[in-house]
XYZ file of C-alpha atoms in Angstrom:
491
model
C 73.909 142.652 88.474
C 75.510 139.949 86.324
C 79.388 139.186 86.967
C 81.103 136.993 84.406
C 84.191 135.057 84.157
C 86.670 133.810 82.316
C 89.643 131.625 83.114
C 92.909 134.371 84.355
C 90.360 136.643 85.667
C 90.978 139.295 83.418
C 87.129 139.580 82.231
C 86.419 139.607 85.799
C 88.323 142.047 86.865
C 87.264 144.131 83.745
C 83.707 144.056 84.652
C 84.367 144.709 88.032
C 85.878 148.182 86.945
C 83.200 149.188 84.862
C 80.682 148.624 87.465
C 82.896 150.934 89.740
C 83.089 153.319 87.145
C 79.232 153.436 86.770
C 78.812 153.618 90.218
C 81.255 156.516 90.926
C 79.327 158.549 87.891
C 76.178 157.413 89.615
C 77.290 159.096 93.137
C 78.442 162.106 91.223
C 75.574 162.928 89.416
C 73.888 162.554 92.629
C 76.190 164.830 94.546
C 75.628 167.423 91.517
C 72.250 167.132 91.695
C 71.765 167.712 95.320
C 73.886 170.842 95.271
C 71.544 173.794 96.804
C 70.535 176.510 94.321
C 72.426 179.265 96.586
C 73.950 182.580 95.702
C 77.055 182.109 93.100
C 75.866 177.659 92.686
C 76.412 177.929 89.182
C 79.973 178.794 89.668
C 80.393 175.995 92.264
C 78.458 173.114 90.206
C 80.583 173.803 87.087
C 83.889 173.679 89.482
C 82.102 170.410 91.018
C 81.432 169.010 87.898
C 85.017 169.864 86.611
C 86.488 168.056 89.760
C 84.629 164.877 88.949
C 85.419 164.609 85.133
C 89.026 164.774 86.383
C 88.634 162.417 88.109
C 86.720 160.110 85.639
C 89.578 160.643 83.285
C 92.606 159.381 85.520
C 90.177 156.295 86.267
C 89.615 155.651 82.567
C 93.760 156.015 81.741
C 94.397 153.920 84.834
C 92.020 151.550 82.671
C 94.070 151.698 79.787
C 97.290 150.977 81.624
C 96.138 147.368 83.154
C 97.253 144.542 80.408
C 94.331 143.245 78.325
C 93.793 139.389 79.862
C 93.979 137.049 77.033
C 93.738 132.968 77.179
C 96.926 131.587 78.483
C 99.308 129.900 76.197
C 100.983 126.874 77.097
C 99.430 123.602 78.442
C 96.854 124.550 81.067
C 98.638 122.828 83.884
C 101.727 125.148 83.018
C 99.544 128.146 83.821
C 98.351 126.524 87.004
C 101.485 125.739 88.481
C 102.075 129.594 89.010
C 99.295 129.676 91.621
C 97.798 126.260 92.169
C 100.651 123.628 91.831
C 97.871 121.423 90.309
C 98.647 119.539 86.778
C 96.256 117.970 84.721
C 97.660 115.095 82.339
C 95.146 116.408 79.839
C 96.405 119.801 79.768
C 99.623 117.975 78.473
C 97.972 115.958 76.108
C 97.488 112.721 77.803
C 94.305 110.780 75.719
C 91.973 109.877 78.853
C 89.727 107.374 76.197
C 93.236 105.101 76.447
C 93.600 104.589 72.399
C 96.428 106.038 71.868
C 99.802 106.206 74.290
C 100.178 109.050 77.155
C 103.164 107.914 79.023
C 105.052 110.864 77.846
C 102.428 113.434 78.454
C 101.854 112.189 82.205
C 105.807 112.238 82.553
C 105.775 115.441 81.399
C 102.909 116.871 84.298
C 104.727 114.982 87.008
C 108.476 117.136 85.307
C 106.556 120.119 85.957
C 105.204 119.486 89.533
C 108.856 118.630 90.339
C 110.236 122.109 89.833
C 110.401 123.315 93.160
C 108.351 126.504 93.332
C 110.824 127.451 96.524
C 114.117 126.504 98.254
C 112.154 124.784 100.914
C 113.448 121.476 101.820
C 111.948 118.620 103.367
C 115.348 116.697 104.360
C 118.597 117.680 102.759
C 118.730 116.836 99.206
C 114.908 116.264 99.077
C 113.448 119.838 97.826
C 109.420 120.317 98.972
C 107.438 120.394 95.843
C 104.600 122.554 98.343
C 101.726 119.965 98.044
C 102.096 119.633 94.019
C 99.375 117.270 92.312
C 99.143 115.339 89.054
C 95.631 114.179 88.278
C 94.250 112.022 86.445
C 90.828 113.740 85.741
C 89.464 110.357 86.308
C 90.440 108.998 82.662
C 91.819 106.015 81.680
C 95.587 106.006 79.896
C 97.579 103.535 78.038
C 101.066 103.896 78.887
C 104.332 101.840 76.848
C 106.516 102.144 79.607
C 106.655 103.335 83.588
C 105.328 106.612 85.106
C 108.637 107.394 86.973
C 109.496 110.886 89.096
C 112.212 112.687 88.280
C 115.873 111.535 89.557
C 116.304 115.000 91.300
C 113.872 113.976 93.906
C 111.493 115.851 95.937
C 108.740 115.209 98.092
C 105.156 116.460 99.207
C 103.303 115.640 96.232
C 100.371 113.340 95.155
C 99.254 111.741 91.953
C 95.474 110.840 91.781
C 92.231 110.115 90.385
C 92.469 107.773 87.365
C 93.621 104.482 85.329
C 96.324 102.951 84.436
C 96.594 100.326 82.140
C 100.181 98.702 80.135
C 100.065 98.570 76.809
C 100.899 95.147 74.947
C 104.904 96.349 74.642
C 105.096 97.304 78.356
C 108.077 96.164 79.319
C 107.228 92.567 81.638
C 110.276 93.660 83.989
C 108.547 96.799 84.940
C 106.104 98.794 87.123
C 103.265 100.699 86.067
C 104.674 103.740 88.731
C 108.367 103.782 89.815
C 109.885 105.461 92.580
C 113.515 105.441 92.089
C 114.240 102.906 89.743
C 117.735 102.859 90.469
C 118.045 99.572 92.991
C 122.152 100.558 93.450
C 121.444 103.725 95.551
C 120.949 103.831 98.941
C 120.309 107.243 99.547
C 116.618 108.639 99.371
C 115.058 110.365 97.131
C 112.046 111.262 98.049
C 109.691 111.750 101.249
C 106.133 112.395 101.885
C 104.761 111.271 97.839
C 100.863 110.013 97.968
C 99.531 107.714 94.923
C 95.762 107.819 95.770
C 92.231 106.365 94.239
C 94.250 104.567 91.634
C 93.307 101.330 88.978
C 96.577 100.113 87.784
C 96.260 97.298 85.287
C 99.562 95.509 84.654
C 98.024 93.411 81.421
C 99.421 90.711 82.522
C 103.195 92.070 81.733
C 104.629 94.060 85.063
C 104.159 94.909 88.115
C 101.972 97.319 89.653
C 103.879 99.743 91.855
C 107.585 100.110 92.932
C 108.653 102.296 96.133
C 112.248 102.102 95.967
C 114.414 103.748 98.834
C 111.860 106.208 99.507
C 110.479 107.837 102.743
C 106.875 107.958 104.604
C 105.094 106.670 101.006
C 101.510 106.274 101.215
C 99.248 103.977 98.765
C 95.766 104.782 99.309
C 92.584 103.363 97.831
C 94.211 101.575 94.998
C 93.113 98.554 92.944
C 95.882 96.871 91.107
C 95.434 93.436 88.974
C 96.628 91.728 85.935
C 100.158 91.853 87.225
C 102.871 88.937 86.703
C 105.446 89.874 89.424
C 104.787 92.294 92.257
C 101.047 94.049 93.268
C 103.023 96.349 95.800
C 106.894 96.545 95.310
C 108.608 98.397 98.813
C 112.272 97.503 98.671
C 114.325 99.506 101.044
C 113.375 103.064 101.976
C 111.186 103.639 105.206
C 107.570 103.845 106.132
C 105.618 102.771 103.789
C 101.800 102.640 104.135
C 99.375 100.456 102.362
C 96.077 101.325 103.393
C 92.481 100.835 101.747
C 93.298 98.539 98.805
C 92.734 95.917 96.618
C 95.355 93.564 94.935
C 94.562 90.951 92.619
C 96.813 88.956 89.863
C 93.206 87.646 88.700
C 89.703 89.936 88.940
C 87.967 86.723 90.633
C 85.808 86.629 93.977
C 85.983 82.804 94.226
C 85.328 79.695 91.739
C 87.132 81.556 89.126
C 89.006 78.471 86.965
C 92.137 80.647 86.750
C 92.870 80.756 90.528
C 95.139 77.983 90.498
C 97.418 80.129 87.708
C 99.329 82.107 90.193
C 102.381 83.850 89.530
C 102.786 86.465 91.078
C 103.004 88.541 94.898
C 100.516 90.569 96.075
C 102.716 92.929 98.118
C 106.589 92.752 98.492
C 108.066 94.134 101.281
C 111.837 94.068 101.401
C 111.844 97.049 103.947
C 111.508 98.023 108.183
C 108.720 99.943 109.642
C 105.694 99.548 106.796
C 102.240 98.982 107.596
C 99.941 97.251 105.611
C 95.860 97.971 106.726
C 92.325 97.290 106.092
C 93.911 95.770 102.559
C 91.956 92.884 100.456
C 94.648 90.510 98.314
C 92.082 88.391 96.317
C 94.362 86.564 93.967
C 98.088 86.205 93.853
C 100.604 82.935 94.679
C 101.787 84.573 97.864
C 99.385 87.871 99.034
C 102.406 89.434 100.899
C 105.836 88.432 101.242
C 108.049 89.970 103.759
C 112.146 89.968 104.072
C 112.238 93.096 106.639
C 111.669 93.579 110.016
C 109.047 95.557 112.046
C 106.518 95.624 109.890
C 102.712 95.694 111.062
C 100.008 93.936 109.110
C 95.940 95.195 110.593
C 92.756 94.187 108.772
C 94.269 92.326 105.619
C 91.860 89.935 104.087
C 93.535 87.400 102.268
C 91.318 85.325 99.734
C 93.592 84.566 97.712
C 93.068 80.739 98.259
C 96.858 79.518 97.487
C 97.118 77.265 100.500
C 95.173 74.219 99.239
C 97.309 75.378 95.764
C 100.654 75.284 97.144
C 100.862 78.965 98.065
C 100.732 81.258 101.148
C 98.538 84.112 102.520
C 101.458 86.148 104.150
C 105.025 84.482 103.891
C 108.035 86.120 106.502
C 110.815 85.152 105.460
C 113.342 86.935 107.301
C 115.248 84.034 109.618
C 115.636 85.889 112.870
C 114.751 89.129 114.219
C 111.365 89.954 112.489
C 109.959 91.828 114.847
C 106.325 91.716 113.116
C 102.934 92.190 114.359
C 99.631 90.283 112.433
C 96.397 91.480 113.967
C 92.927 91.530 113.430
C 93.281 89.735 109.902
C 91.401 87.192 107.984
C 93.145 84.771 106.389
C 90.486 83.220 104.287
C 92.077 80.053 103.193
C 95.552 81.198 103.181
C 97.860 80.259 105.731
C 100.759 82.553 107.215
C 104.224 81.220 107.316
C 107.221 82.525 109.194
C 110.680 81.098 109.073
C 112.921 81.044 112.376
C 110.369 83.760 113.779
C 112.054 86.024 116.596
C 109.807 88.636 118.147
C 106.705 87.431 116.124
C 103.120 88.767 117.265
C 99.725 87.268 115.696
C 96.429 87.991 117.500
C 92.858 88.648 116.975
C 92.711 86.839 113.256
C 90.215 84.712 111.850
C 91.832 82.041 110.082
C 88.879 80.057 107.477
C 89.192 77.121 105.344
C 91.733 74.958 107.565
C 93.909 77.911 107.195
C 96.439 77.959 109.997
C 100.114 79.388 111.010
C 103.013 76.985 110.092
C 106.269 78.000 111.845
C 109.176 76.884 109.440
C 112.884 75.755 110.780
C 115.453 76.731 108.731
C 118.111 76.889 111.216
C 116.254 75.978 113.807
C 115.684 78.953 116.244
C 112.246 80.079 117.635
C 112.131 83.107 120.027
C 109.520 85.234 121.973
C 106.510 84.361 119.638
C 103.286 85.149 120.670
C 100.086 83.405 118.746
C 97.004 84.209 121.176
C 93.381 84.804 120.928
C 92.400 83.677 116.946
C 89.789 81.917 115.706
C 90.141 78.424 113.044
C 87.322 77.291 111.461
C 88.514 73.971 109.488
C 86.961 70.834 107.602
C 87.416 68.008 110.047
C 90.900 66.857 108.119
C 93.113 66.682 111.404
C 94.902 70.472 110.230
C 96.714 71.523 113.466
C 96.349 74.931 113.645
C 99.386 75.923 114.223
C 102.150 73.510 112.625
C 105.980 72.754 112.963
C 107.746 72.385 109.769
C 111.042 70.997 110.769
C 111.580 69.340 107.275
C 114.823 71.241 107.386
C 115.649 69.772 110.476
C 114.279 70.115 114.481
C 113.692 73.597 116.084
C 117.449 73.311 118.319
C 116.433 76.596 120.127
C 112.956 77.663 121.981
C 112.301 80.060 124.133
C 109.720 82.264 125.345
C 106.808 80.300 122.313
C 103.268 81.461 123.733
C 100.269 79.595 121.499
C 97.316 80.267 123.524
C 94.159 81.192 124.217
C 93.224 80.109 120.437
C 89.815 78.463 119.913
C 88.919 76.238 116.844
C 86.477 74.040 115.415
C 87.013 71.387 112.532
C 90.854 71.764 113.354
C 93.258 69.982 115.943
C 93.749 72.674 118.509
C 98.124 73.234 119.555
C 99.129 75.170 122.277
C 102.107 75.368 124.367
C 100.077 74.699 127.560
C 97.760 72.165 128.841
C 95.842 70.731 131.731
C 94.889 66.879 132.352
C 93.422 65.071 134.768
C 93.549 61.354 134.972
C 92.216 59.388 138.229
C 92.901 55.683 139.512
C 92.270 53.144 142.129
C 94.784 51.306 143.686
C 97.807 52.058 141.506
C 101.120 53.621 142.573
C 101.122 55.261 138.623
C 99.225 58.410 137.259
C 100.210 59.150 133.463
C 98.529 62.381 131.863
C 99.301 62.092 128.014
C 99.480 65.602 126.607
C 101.764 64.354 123.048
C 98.038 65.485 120.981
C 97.763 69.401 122.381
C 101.440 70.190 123.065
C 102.856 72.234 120.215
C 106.557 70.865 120.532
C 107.116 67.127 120.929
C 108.876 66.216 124.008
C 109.391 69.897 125.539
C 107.669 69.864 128.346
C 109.807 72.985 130.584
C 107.497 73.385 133.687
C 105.142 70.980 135.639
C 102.476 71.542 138.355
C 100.736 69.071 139.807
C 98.335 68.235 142.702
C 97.564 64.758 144.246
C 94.194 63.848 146.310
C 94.119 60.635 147.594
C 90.933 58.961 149.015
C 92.076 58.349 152.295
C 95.379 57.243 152.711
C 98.218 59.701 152.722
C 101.187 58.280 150.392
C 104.454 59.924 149.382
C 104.491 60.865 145.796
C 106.644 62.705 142.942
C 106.809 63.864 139.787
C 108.774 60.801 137.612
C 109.641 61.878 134.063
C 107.714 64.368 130.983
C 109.077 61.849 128.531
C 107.262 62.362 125.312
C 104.719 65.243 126.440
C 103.726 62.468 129.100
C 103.481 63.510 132.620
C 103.782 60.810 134.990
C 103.439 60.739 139.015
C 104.278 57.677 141.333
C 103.555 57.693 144.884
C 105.306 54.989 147.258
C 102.063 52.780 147.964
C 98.880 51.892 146.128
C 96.170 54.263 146.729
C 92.880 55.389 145.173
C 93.749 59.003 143.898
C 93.019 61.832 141.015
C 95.699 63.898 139.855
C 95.797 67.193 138.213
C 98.376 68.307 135.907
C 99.395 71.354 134.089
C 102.224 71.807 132.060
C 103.911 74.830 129.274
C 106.423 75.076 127.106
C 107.347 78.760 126.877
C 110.883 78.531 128.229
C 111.541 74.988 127.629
């Protein structure tokens, strides 16, 4: 038996009928057939026979009454969002080669997946589009100006599968796909959208991607380059996630002479509560820079190489309360920088290329930061790896600072706690100089200390820390080794 089909399923359905039909006639001739030649069987076959061509008849005009399928009218992804809720920017015209422009076809398929197909709501305001996707049939567009959602909102929809690339009169203040391009609201607009398996290419004119005051946002498996101002734009909004992708102002994977040309950002976060992970920035002046709080960075490989060009791997730059957590990254010769960190968390990173953490005063106030358990692997140029910058004047306020457990090698190692030994003979005087491991100069907060003389058994007492110098006195000469250990967490 052969079954065809055509798109509607009205030739399906058609031949589906007609086999019925033939099989009904086929059981009837059967059942005719196998009537028993009895007394008065000519009478019952033709009544038999009767019964069945009535029956054939109201099946044939039931036939007639089903509409005749004919090809759809309207762009294909009109037809689909009836059953499907999928849209294909083809469907609406979009030119997957990228000659010509297809911003206004691809605006159109995202319209479309934004009317509602219930009343269903996702939060109030925010209507639940029921899973609605745009793709991109894995073509390559040209677009003039951004791919934007509609200002009524909505959420629980995805746009994926393809390229986009600006065209040469893309507007340079603008990203290739906006979220809420109106920065004077604060009220969201949308919730749950997913841009997945993405190339944007800004052409050296935009940005890449703008998530403005929008909730639980997720960028998967994108690769965005050629962009002058942002990679990744979050301002505002809540819960954004990164995940899976590749950012680079430059396509380069090292020794590429235009790496010292940076301009732009990698990712921008100017929101709480986003998580950037397993993410690769390979060229940009400063791979992420953050101005909210509680945001988590896991598995980011910066590359970007801006440190030794007067950039930074991941810049925080909110003074205060940042409440961020950096672990399990590789900062390949990019450094990360935090400004008056309080509640700062960086563990389990590989930091390459003399690439360390600098910890910048701006108004000089450093609170519960914890930098244990990395790795440095330097040059042998004297880089501490982690370093004060108190250009703008002395960190006034420390408390609860935690560097260590770090290990490093080609780089001075700086932690806020240290042993020392030193041992004399004959001297009332034991200094333990610990000025070259000590993170903060002259903050020594607690001291322990144990004295073993040779065979005498002198007073002795703790003098002064002066200078990250410990020193011990006892009240007569005596041949004796002391062991000190000191921290400056609280001090």
């Amino acid at each position: 038996m052969m079954v065809f089909k055509r798109g509607g399923g009205g030739l399906e359905r058609e031949m589906v009928l007609i086999w019925l039909v033939a099989f009904l006639v086929f059981l009837a001739l059967g059942s005719v057939s196998a009537v028993p030649p009895v007394m008065g069987g000519g009478s019952h076959i033709s009544g038999h026979r009767n019964h069945i061509e009535r029956r054939l008849d109201n099946l044939k005009a039931s036939l007639a009454a089903a509409p005749a399928s004919s090809p759809a009218s309207g762009p294909k992804g009109s037809t689909e969002a009836s059953s499907t809720r999928v849209y294909h920017v083809t469907s609406y015209g979009a030119d997957s080669t990228g000659s010509t422009d297809s911003t206004d076809a691809i605006n159109k398929a995202i319209s479309d997946a934004f009317q509602a197909p219930s009343s269903r709501t996702l939060m109030a305001g925010i209507a639940d589009l029921g899973g609605a996707e745009v793709h991109l049939d894995g073509g390559t567009y040209l677009i003039s100006s951004p791919v934007t959602l509609p200002s009524s909102g909505g959420g629980n929809f995805r746009i994926i599968g393809g390229s986009l690339r600006a065209s040469e009169t893309f507007p340079t203040d603008r990203y290739l796909i906006e979220l809420n391009s109106d920065t004077s609201s604060s009220s969201y607009l949308y919730d749950y959208i997913t841009l997945k398996d993405l190339l944007l290419d800004s052409n050296y004119r935009g940005g890449g991607i703008a998530v403005i005051n929008s909730l639980r946002t997720t960028i998967d498996s994108c690769y965005i380059v050629h962009f002058m101002s942002d990679g990744i734009r979050v301002q505002g909004g809540h819960e954004t996630f990164v995940r899976n992708c590749f950012l680079g102002q430059h396509i380069t994977a090292g020794n590429d002479p235009g790496e010292r040309n940076f301009t732009g950002t990698g990712i921008n976060l100017m929101g709480n509560d986003n998580a950037v992970t397993d993410t690769v920035i390979f060229s940009a002046a400063t791979g992420i820079s953050v101005t909210g709080q509680a945001n988590t960075f896991s598995g980011v490989h910066c590359y970007n190489k801006a440190t030794g060009f007067g950039g930074v791997g991941i810049h925080l730059k909110t003074q205060g309360l940042i409440q961020t957590r950096i672990i399990n990254c590789y900062m390949d010769y990019t450094s990360i920088v935090s400004e008056d960190p309080v509640l700062l968390h960086i563990s389990g990173s590989y930091f390459l290329g003399d690439a360390n953490v600098v910890l910048k005063s701006v108004k000089g106030v450093i609170k519960a930061v914890n930098i244990v358990d990395n790795i440095f692997n330097g040059g042998g140029k004297g880089v501490e790896i982690v370093q004060l910058d108190e250009s703008n004047g002395k960190f006034a306020t420390v408390d609860q600072v935690i560097v260590q457990g770090n290990v490093a090698q080609g780089m001075v190692v700086k932690s806020t706690a240290a042993m020392g030994s030193v041992e004399a003979n004959g001297t009332t005087t034991w200094t333990v100089d610990f000025s070259s491991v000590l993170l903060f100069p002259d903050r020594i907060g607690h001291v322990q200390y144990s004295f073993q003389a040779d065979s005498s058994f002198p007073n002795h007492a703790l003098r002064n820390t002066t200078g990250n110098q410990v020193t011990i006195v006892s009240d007569i000469p005596v041949a004796a080794k002391v062991h000190v250990a000191v921290d400056q967490n609280g001090g």
